[in-house]
Short mmCIF file of C-alpha atoms and ligand atoms in Angstrom, two decimals:
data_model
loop_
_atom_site.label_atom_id
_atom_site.label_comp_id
_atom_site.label_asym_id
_atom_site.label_seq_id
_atom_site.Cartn_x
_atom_site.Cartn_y
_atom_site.Cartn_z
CA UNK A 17 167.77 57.53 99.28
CA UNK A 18 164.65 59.14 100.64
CA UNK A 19 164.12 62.44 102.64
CA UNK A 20 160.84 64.43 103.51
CA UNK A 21 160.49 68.48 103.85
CA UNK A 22 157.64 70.43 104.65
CA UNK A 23 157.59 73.22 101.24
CA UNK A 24 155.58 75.74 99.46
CA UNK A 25 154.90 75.22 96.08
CA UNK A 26 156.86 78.03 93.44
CA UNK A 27 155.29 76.48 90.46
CA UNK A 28 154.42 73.65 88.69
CA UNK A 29 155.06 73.23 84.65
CA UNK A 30 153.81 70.03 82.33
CA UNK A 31 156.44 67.56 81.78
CA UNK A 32 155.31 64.52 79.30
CA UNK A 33 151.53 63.46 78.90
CA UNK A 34 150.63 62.75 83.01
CA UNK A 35 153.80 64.05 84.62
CA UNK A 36 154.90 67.43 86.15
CA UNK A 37 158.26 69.52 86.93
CA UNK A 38 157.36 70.92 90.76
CA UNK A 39 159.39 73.82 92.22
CA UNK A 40 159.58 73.96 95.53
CA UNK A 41 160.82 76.05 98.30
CA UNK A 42 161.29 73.74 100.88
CA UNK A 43 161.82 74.10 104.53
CA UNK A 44 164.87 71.86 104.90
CA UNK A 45 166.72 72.59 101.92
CA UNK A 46 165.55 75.62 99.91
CA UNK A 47 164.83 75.24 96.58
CA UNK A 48 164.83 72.50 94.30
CA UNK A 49 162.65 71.14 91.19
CA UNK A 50 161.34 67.89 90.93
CA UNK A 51 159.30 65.70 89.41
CA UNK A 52 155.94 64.69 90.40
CA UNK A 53 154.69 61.57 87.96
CA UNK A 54 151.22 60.99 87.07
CA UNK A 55 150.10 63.99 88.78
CA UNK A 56 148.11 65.15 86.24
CA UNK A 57 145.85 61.97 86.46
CA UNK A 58 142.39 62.52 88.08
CA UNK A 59 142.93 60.00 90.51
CA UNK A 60 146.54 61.17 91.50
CA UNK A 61 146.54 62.29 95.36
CA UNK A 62 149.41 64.30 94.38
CA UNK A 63 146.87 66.68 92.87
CA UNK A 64 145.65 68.79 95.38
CA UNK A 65 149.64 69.39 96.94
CA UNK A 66 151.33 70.66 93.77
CA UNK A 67 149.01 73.81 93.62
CA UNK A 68 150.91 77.30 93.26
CA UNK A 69 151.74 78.89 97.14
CA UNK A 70 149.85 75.96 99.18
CA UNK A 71 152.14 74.23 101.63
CA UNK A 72 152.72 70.27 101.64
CA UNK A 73 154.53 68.01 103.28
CA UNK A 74 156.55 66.31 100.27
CA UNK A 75 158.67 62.87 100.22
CA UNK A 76 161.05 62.20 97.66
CA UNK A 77 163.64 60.26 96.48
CA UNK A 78 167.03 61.39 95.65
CA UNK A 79 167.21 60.51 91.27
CA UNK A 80 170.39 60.62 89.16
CA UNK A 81 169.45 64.07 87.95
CA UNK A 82 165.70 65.33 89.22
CA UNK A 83 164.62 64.18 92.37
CA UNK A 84 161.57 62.84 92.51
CA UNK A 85 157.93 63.17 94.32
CA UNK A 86 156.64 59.97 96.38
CA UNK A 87 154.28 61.43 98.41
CA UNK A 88 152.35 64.42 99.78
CA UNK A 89 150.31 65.77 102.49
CA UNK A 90 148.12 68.54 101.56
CA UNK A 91 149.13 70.88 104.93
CA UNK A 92 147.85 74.57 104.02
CA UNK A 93 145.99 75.20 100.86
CA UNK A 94 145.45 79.15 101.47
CA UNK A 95 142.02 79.36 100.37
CA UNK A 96 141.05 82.31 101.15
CA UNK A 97 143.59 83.59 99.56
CA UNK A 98 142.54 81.88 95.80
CA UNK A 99 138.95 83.49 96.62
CA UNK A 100 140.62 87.20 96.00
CA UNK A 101 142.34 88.00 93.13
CA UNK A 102 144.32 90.93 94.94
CA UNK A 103 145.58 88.53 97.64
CA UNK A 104 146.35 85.76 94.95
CA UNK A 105 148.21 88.23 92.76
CA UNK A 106 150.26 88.88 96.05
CA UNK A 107 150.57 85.32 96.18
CA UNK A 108 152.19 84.93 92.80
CA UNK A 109 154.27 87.84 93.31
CA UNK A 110 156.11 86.32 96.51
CA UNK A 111 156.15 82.92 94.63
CA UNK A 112 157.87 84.87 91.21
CA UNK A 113 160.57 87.11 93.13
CA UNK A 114 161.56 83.54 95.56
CA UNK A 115 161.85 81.69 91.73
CA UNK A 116 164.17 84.51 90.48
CA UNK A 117 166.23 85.45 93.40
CA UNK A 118 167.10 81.95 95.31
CA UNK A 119 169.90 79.75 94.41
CA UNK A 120 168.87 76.04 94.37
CA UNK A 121 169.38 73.94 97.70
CA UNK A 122 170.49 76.94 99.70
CA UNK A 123 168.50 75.90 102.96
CA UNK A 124 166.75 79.01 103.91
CA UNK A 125 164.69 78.12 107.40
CA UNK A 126 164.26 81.51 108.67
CA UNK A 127 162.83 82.82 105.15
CA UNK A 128 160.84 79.61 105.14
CA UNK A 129 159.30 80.78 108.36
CA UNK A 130 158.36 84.42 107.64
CA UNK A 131 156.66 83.07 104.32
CA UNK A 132 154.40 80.83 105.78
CA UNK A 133 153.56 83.49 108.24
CA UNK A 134 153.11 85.80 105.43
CA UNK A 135 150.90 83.00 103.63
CA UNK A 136 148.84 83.02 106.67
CA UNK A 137 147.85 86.35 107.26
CA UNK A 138 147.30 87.17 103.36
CA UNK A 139 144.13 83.95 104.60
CA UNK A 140 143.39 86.20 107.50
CA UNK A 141 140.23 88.99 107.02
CA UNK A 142 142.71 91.97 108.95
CA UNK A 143 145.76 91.29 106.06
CA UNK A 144 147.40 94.46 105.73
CA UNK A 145 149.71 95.21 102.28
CA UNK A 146 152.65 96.02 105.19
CA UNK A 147 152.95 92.04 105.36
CA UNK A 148 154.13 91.93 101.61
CA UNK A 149 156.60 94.69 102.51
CA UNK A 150 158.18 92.62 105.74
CA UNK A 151 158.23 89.59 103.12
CA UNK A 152 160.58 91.73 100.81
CA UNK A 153 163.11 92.59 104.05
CA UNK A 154 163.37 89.38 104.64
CA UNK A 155 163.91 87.79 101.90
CA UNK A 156 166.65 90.86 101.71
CA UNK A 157 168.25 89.70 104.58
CA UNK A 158 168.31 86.27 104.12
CA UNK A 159 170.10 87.24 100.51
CA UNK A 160 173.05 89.57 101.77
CA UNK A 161 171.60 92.26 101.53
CA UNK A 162 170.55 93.79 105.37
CA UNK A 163 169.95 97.60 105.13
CA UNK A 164 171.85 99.02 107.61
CA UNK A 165 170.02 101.82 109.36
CA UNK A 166 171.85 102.30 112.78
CA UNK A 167 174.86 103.94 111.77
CA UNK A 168 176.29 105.76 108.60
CA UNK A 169 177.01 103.09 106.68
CA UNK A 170 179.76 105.29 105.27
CA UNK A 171 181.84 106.61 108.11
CA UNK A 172 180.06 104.75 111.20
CA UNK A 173 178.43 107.87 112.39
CA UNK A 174 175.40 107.93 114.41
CA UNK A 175 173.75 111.94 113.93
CA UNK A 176 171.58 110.30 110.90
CA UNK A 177 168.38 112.95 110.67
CA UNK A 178 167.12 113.58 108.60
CA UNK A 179 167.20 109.79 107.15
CA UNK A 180 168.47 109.58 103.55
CA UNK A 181 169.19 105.85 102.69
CA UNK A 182 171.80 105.13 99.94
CA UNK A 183 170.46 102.44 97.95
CA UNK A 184 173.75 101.93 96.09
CA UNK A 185 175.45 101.67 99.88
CA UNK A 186 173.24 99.81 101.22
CA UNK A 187 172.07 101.73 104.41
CA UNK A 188 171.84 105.64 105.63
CA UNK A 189 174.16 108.13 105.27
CA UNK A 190 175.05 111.15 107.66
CA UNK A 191 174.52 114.69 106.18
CA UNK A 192 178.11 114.98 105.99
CA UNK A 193 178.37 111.45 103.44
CA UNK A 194 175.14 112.37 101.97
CA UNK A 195 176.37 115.01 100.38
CA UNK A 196 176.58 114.58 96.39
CA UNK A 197 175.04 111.21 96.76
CA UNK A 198 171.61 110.11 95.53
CA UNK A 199 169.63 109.19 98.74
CA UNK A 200 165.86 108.37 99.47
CA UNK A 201 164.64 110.40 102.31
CA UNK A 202 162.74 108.16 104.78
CA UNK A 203 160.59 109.54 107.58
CA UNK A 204 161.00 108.64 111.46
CA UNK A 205 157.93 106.43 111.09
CA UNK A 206 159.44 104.47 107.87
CA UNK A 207 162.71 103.59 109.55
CA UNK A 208 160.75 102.43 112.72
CA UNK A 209 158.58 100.14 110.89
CA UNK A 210 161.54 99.05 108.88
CA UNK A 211 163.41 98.64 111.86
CA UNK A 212 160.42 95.95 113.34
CA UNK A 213 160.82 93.81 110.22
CA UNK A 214 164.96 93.80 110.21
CA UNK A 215 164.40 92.32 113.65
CA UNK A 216 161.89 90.28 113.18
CA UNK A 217 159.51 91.53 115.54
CA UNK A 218 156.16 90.50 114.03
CA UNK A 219 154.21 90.61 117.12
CA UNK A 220 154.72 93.89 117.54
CA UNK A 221 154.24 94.42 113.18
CA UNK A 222 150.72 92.97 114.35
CA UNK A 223 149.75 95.30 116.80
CA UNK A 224 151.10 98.73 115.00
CA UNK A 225 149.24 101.29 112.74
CA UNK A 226 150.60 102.38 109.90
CA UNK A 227 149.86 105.92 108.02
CA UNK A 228 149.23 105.71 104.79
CA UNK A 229 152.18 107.63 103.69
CA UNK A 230 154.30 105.73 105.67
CA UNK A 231 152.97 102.49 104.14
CA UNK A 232 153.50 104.03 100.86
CA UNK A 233 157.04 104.98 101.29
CA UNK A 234 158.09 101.62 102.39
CA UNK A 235 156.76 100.60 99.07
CA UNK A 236 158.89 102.34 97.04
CA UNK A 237 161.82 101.88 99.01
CA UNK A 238 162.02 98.49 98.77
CA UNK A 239 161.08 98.82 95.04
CA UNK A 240 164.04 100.34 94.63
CA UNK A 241 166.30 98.51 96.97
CA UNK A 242 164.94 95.04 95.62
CA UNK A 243 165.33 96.02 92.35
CA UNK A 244 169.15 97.57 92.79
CA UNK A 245 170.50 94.50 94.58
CA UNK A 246 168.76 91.83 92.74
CA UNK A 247 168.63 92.83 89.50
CA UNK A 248 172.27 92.72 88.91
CA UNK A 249 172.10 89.21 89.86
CA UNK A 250 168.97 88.42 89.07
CA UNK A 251 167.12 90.63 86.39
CA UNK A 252 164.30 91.14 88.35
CA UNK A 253 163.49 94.64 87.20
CA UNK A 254 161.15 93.50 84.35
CA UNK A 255 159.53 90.68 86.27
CA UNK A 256 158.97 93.46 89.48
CA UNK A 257 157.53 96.19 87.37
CA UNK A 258 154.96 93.43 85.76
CA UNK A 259 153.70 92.38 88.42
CA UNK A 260 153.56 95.68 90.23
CA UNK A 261 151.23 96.93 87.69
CA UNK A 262 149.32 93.96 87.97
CA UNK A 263 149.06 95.07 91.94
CA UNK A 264 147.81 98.25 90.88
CA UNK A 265 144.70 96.70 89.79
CA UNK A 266 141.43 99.04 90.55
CA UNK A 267 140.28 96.51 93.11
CA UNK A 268 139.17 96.83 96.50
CA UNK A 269 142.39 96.44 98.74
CA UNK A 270 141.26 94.56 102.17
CA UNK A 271 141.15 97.02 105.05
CA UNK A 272 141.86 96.57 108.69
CA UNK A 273 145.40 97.04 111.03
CA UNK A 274 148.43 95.57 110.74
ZN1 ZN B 575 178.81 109.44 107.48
#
């Protein structure tokens, strides 16, 4: 049996002399490992599709175990994205937290979407760091785990200010349920720029500015709340914290609006 997806390349690893193990995040249906033979022959027009975070349009057919690679269609290589070592450790970061958190062949279009949208403005000369962050919601949301930040996620309550988020609940807490609990206080301009990414609304992501502080908050609240949720599943905390410090490179960061 044969089917075609359109995916973005996880990571590749050698498998016998010409061969390679490909995993994929694919459009249609999530992700899935398989194997790409000869690809590591000069002439093999497999090459140029298997890289790390470029998108290809990939046809396989369905083995006894691995599935394996027919063709591919080189579709978005992200070059200028490979150029900057900042942007291609972001890169690897999305590509490492997608390996460790999704379950194989759990079709995932939506999350599909926002990463190639993410892919494509990490290219772009105006890439903002607030991208990475509406990467991390929704790969949240597409994994159970929506913050909820419209009511107490307690007692239903809506009197939330000042905003203290409950990592271990999963949303905000009134003063009243806060009380005793370990919360991380989030400004009004946090929550509103959280709020655009938990509905999706990344037309309007493209046209706000963000303040530093906010920017920097968001940061380590989503450290925090990735690292709660999916390191109990996952054990993400060590692979986060790498790569984190990685991030914290002394580079120039790109500058522009979001
Ligand atoms: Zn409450």
């Amino acid at each position: 049996m044969y089917y075609s997806s359109r995916a973005v390349v996880i990571k590749n690893r050698d498998l016998k002399e010409t061969d390679a193990l490909v995993t994929l995040f694919t459009e249609k249906q999530g992700k899935l490992t398989a194997v790409a033979r000869g690809v590591k022959r000069a002439q093999s027009s497999l090459r140029a599709c298997v890289q790390p975070f470029c998108q290809s349009q990939f046809y396989f057919h369905k083995g006894k175990s691995l599935d394996l690679i027919t063709q591919g269609k080189l579709l978005s290589f992200y070059g200028n994205s490979r150029q900057d070592l900042q942007r291609t450790l972001w890169c690897m970061y999305m590509m490492e937290i997608l390996d460790k958190s999704l379950l194989d062949r759990v079709p995932m279009p939506d999350l599909y979407t926002s990463l190639c949208h993410v892919l494509d403005k990490l290219s772009e000369d105006t890439f903002h760091p607030v991208w990475i962050r509406y990467f991390e919601i929704r790969l949240l949301i597409n994994l159970g785990y929506q913050p909820i930040i419209d009511q107490c996620v307690k007692c239903g309550g809506t009197q939330l200010r000042p905003y203290q988020f409950c990592v271990a609940e999963g949303g905000l807490l009134c003063s009243q349920c806060a009380r005793g609990q370990k919360v991380f206080a989030l400004s009004g301009e946090s929550l509103a720029l959280i709020r655009l990414m938990i509905q999706n609304r990344y037309k309007a992501l493209e046209r706000v500015t963000v303040s530093r502080e906010a920017e920097k908050q968001v940061e380590r609240f989503l450290e925090q709340y990735l690292q709660y949720h999916l390191e109990r599943r996952f054990h993400l905390k060590d692979t986060i914290a790498l790569l984190k410090k990685r991030l914290d490179l002394p580079i120039d960061k790109p500058s522009g609006g979001c």
